[in-house]
PDB file of C-alpha atoms in Angstrom:
ATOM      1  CA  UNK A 140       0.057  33.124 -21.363  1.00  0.00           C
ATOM      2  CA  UNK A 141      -1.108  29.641 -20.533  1.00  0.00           C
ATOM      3  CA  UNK A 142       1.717  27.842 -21.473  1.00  0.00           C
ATOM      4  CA  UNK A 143       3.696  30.022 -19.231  1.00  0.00           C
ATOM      5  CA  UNK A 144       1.957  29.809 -16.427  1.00  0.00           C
ATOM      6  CA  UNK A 145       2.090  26.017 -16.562  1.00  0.00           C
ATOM      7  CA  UNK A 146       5.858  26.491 -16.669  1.00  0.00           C
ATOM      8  CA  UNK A 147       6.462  28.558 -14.293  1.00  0.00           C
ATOM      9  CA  UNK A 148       3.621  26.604 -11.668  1.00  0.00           C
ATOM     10  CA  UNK A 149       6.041  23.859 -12.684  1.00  0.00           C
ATOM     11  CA  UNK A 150       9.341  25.834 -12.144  1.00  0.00           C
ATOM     12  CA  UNK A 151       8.107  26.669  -8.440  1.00  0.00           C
ATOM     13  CA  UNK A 152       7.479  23.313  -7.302  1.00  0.00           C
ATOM     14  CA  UNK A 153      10.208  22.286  -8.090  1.00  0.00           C
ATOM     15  CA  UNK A 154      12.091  24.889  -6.239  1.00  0.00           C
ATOM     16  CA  UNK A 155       9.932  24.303  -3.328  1.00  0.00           C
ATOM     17  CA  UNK A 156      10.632  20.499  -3.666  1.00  0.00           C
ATOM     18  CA  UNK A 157      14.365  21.264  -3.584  1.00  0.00           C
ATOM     19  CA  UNK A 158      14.396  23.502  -1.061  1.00  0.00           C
ATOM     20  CA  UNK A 159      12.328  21.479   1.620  1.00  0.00           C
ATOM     21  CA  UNK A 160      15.006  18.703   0.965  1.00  0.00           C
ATOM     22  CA  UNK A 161      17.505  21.614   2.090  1.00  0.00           C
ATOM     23  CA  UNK A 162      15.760  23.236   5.047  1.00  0.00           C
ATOM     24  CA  UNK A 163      13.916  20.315   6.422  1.00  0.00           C
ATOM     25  CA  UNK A 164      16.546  17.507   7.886  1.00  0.00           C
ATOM     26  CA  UNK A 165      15.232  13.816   8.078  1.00  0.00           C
ATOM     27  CA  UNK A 166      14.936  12.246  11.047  1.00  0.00           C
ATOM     28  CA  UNK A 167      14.208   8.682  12.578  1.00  0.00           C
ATOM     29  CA  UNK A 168      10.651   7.586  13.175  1.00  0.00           C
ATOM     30  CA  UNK A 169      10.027   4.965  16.234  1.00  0.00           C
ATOM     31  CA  UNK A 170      10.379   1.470  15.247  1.00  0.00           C
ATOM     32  CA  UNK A 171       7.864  -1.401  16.499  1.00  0.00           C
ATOM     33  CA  UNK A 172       9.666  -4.422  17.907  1.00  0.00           C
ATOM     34  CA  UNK A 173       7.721  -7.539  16.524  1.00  0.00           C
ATOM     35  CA  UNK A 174      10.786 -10.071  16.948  1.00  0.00           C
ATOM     36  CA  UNK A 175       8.769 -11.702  19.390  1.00  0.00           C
ATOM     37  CA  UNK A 176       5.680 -11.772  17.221  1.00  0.00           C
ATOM     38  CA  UNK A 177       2.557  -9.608  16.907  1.00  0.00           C
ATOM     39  CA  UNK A 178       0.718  -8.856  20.259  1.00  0.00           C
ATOM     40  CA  UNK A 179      -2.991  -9.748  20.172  1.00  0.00           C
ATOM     41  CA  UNK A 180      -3.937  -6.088  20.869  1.00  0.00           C
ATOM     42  CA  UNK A 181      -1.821  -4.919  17.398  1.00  0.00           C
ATOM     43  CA  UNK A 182      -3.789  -7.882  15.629  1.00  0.00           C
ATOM     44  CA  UNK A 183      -3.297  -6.839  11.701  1.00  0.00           C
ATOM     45  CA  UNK A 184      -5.063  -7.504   7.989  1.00  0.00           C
ATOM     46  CA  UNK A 185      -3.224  -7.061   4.977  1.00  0.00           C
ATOM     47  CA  UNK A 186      -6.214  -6.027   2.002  1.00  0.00           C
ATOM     48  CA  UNK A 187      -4.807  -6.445  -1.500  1.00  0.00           C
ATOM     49  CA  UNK A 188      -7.125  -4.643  -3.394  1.00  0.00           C
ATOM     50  CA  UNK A 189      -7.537  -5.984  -6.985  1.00  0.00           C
ATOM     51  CA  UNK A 190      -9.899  -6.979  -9.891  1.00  0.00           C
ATOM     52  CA  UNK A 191     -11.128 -10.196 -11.285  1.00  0.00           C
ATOM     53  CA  UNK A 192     -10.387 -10.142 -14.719  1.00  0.00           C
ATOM     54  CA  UNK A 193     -10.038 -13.962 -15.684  1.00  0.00           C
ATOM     55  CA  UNK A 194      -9.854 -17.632 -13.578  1.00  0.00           C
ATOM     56  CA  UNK A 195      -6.321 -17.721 -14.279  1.00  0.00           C
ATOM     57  CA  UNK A 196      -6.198 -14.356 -12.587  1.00  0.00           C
ATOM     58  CA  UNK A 197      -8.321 -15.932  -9.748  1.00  0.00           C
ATOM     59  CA  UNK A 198      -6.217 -18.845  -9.396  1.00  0.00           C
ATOM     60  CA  UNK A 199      -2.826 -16.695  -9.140  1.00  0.00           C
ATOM     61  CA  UNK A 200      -4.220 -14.298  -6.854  1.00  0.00           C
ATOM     62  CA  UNK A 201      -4.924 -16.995  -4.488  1.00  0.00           C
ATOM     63  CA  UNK A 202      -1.820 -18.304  -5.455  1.00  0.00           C
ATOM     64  CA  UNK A 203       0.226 -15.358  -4.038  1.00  0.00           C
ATOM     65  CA  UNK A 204      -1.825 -14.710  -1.209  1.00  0.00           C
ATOM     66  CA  UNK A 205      -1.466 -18.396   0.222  1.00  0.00           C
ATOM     67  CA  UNK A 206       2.531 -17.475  -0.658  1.00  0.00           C
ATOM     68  CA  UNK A 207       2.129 -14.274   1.850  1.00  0.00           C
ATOM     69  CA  UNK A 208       0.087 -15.848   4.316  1.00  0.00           C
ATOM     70  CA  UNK A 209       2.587 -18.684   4.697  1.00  0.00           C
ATOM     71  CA  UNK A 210       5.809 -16.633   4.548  1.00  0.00           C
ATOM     72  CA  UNK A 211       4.426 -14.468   7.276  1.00  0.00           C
ATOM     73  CA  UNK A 212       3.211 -16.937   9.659  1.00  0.00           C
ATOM     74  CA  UNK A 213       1.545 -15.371  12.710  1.00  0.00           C
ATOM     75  CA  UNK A 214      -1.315 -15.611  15.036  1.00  0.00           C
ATOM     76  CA  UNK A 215      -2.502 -12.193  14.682  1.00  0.00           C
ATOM     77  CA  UNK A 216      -1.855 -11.683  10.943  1.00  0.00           C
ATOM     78  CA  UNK A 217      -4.279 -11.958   8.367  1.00  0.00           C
ATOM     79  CA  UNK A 218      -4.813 -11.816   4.958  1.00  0.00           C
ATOM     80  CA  UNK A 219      -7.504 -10.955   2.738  1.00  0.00           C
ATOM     81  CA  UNK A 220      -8.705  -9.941  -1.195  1.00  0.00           C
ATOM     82  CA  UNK A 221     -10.788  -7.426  -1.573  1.00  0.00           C
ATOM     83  CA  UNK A 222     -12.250  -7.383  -5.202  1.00  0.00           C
ATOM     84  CA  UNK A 223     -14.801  -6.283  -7.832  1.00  0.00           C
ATOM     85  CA  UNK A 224     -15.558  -7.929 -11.439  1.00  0.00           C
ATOM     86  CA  UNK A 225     -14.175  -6.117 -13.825  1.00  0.00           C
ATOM     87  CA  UNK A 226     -16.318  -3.690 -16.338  1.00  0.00           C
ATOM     88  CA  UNK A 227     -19.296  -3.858 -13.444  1.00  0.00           C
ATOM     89  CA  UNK A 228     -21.229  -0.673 -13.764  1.00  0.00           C
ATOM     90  CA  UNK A 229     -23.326   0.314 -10.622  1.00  0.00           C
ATOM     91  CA  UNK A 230     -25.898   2.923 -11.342  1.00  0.00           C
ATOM     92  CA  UNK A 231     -27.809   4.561  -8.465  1.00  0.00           C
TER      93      UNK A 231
END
């Protein structure tokens, strides 16, 4: 009775998937214009989230991130890391 429940839960979502594709039309969201560049009261940070793992992993993180930061040169964009050693248990 199990196993068919599962199948049919996974039967119906899939019918409600396809129908919402049918019934629901897509439509355009509002674009920002930021050919002129980022305006100091949209100022943004980009967070990679990731884990330190090695110092080779270090190095290419900040390897990429100095790659981002200087292929999307603006005032008001920044770039960060936001990490945790790997395996780290915190006990409370």
């Amino acid at each position: 009775m199990l196993v068919g429940f599962l199948c049919a839960s996974q039967v119906a979502v899939a019918l409600m998937n396809w129908l919402s594709t049918l019934l629901v039309r897509p439509h355009l969201l509002p674009r920002l214009d930021y050919s002129s560049g980022i305006a100091p009261d949209c100022r943004t940070m980009v967070v990679v989230p990731t884990m330190l793992t090695s110092l080779a992993g270090v190095d290419r993180l900040i390897e990429t991130l100095e790659i981002h930061h200087l292929a999307n040169r603006d005032r008001y964009l920044h770039f960060a890391l936001l990490t945790d050693f790997e395996g780290v248990q915190i006990t409370v």
